Short mmCIF file of C-alpha atoms in Angstrom, two decimals:
data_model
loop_
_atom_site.label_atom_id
_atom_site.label_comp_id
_atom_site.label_asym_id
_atom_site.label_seq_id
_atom_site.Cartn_x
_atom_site.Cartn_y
_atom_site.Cartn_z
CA UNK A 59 111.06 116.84 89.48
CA UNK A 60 108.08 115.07 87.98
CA UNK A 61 108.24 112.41 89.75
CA UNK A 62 108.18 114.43 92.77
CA UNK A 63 104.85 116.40 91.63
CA UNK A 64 103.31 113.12 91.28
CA UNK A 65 104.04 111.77 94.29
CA UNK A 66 103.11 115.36 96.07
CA UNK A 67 99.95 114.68 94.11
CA UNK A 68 100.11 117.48 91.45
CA UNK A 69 98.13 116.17 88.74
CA UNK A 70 98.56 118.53 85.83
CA UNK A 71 98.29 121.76 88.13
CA UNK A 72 102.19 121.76 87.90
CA UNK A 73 104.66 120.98 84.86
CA UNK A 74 108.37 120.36 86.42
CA UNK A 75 109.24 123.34 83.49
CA UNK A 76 106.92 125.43 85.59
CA UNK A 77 108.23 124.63 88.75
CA UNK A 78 111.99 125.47 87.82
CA UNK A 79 110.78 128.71 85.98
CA UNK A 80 109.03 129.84 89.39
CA UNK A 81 112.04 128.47 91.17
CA UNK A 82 114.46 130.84 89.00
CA UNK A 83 112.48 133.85 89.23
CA UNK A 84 112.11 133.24 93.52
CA UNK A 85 115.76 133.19 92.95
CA UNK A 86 116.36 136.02 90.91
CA UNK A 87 114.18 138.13 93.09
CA UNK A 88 115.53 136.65 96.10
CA UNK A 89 119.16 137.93 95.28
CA UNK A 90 117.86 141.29 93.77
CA UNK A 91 116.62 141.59 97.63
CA UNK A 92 119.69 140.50 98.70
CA UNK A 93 121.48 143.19 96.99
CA UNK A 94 118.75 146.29 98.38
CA UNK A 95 119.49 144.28 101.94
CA UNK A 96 123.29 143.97 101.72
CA UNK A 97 124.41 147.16 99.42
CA UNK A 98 121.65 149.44 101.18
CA UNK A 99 121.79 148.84 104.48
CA UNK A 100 124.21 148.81 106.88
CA UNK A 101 127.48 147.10 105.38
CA UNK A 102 128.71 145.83 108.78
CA UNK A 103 125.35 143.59 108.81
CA UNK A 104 126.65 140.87 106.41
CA UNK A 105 127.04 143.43 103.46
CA UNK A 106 126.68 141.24 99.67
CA UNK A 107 126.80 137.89 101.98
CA UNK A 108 122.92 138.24 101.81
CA UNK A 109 122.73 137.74 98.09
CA UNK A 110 123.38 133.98 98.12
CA UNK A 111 122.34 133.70 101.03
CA UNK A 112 118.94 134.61 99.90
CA UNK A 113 119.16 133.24 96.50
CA UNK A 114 120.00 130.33 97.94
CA UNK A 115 117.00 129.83 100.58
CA UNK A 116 115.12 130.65 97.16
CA UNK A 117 116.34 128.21 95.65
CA UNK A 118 116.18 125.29 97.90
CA UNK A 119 112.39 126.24 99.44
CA UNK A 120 110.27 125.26 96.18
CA UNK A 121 111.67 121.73 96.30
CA UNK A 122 111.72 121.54 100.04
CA UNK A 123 108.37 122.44 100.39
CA UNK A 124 107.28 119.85 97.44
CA UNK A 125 109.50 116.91 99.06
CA UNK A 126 107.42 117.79 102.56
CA UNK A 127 104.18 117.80 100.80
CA UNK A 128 105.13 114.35 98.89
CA UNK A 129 106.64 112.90 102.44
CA UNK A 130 103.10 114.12 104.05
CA UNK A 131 100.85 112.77 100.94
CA UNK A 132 102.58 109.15 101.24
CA UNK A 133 102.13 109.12 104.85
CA UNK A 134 98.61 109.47 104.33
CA UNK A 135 97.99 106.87 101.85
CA UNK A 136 100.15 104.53 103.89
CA UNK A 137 97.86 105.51 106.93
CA UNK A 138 94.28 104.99 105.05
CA UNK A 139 95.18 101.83 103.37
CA UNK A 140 94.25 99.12 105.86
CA UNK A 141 91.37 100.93 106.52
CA UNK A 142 90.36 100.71 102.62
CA UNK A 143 91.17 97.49 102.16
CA UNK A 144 88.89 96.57 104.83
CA UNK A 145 86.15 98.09 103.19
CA UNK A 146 87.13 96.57 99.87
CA UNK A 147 86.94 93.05 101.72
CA UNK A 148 83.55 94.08 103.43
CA UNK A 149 82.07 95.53 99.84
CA UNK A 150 83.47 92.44 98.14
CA UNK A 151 82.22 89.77 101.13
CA UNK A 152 78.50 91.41 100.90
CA UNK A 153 78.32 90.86 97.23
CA UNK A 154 80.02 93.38 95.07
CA UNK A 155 82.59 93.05 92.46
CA UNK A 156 85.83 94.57 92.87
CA UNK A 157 85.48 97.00 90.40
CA UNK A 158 82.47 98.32 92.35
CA UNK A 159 83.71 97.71 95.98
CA UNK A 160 86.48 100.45 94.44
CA UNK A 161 83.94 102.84 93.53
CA UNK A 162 82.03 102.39 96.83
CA UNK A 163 85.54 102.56 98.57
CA UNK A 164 86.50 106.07 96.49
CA UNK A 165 83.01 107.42 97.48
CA UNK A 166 83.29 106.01 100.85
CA UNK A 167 86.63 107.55 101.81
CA UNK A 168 88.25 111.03 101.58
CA UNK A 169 92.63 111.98 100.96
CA UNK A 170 94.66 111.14 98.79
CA UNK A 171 94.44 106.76 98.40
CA UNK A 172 90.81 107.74 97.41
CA UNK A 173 91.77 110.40 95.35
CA UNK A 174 94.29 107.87 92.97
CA UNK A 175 91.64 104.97 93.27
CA UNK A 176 89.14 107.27 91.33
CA UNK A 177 92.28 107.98 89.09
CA UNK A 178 92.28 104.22 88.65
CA UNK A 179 88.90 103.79 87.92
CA UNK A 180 89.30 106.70 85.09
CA UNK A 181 91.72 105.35 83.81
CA UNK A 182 89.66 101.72 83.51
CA UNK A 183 86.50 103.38 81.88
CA UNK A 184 88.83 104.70 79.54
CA UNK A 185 89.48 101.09 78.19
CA UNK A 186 92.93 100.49 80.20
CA UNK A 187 93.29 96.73 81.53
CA UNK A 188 92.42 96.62 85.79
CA UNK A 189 96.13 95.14 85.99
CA UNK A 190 97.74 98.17 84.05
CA UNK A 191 95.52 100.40 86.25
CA UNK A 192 96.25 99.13 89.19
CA UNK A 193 100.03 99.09 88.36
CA UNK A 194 99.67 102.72 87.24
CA UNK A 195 97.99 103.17 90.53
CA UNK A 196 101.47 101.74 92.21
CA UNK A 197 104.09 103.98 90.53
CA UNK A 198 102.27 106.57 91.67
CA UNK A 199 102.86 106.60 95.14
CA UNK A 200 106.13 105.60 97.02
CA UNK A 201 104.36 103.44 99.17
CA UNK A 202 105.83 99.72 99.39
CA UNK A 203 102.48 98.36 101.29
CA UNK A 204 100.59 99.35 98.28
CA UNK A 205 102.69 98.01 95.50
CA UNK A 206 102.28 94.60 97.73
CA UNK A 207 98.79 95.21 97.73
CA UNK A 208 98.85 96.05 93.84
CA UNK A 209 100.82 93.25 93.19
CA UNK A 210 98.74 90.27 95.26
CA UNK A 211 95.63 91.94 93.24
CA UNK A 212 97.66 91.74 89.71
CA UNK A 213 98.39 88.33 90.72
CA UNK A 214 94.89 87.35 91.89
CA UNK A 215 93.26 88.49 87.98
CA UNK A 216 95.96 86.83 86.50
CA UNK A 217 95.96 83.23 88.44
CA UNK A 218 91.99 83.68 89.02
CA UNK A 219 92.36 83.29 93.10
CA UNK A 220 89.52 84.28 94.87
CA UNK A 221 89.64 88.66 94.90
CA UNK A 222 88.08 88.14 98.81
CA UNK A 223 90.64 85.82 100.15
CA UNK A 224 93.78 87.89 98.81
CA UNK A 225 91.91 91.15 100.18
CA UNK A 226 91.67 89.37 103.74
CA UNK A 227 95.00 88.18 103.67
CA UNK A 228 96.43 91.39 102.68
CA UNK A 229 94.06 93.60 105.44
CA UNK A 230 95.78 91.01 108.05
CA UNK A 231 99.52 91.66 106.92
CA UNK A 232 99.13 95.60 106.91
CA UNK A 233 97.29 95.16 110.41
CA UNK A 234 100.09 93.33 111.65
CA UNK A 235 102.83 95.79 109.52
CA UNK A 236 100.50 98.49 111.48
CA UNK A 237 100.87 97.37 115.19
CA UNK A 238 104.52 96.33 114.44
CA UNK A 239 105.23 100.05 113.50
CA UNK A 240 103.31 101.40 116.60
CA UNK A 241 105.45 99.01 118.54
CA UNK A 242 108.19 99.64 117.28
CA UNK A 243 107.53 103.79 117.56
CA UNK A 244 106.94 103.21 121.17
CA UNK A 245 109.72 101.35 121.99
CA UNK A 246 112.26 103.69 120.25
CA UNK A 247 110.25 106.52 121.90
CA UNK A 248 110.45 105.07 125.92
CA UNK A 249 113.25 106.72 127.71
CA UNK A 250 116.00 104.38 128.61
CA UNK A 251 116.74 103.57 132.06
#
């Protein structure tokens, strides 16, 4: 369950002991209406069959909903990140250190990828190493472009490669990952005939 708050981007709003104590109480009060419903009413209209049935929808919504909203949030970043890495390679092309291309990059762009890139950069001014950042940065999200991404950039500090080549190289595999996806999107979605 934490795992999934962090990937639905709950950052210390929700504890996964929270979540299960609102998740027991939906379903405690779920099957209490389930018994006014079923023992009330009329007993030829499913009778006590609505008190797991409504305990159960109770129980299942609060991690349905949080699985949507991580499934949505990962979209997202896996939607803005060519875009940011072109920026990065821009802001690092005209002059800028990576460090500050990122900060120009969080300021530049709004969602979620921008949202854990400031986390990253937090975490840095608080004395953690760019590499641990960034691979903080990677588990995360759920996103396998990005832990590429993190991973080319760990590799880059490590081996001293130039930061500007491995950020064009990477901004031309996820455009071509990108296009292949479309592609393949439209092809599955063309009727057959």
């Amino acid at each position: 369950i934490s795992r999934r708050l962090v990937l639905a981007g709950s950052s210390g709003r929700w504890t996964a002991e929270a979540l299960l104590a609102v998740q027991l109480a939906l379903t405690l009060g779920f099957a209490l209406l389930g018994y006014l419903v079923g023992m009330t009413g009329d007993p030829r209209f499913l009778g006590p069959f609505w008190i797991p049935l409504l305990a159960f929808v109770a129980y299942v919504a609060p991690m349905a909903a949080l699985d949507r909203k991580a499934q949505s949030r990962q979209e997202e970043i896996r939607r803005m990140l060519a875009d940011t890495i072109d920026l990065l390679t821009i802001s690092v092309e005209a002059g800028l250190a990576f460090d500050a291309a990122l900060l120009h990059a969080r300021r530049s762009m709004k969602g979620p990828l921008s949202e854990e890139i400031g986390r990253m950069l937090h975490e840095m001014q608080l004395g953690v190493r760019r590499s641990d950042a960034m691979r903080n940065l990677s588990d995360r999200t759920n996103v396998q472009e990005l832990r590429s991404f993190v991973l080319a950039m760990v590799q880059a500090d490590v081996f001293g490669v130039s930061v500007a080549n491995v950020l064009r190289s990477q901004s031309h595999e996820l455009r071509t990952k990108r296009r292949q996806r479309a592609a393949a999107r439209t092809e599955h979605a063309a009727p057959e005939g």
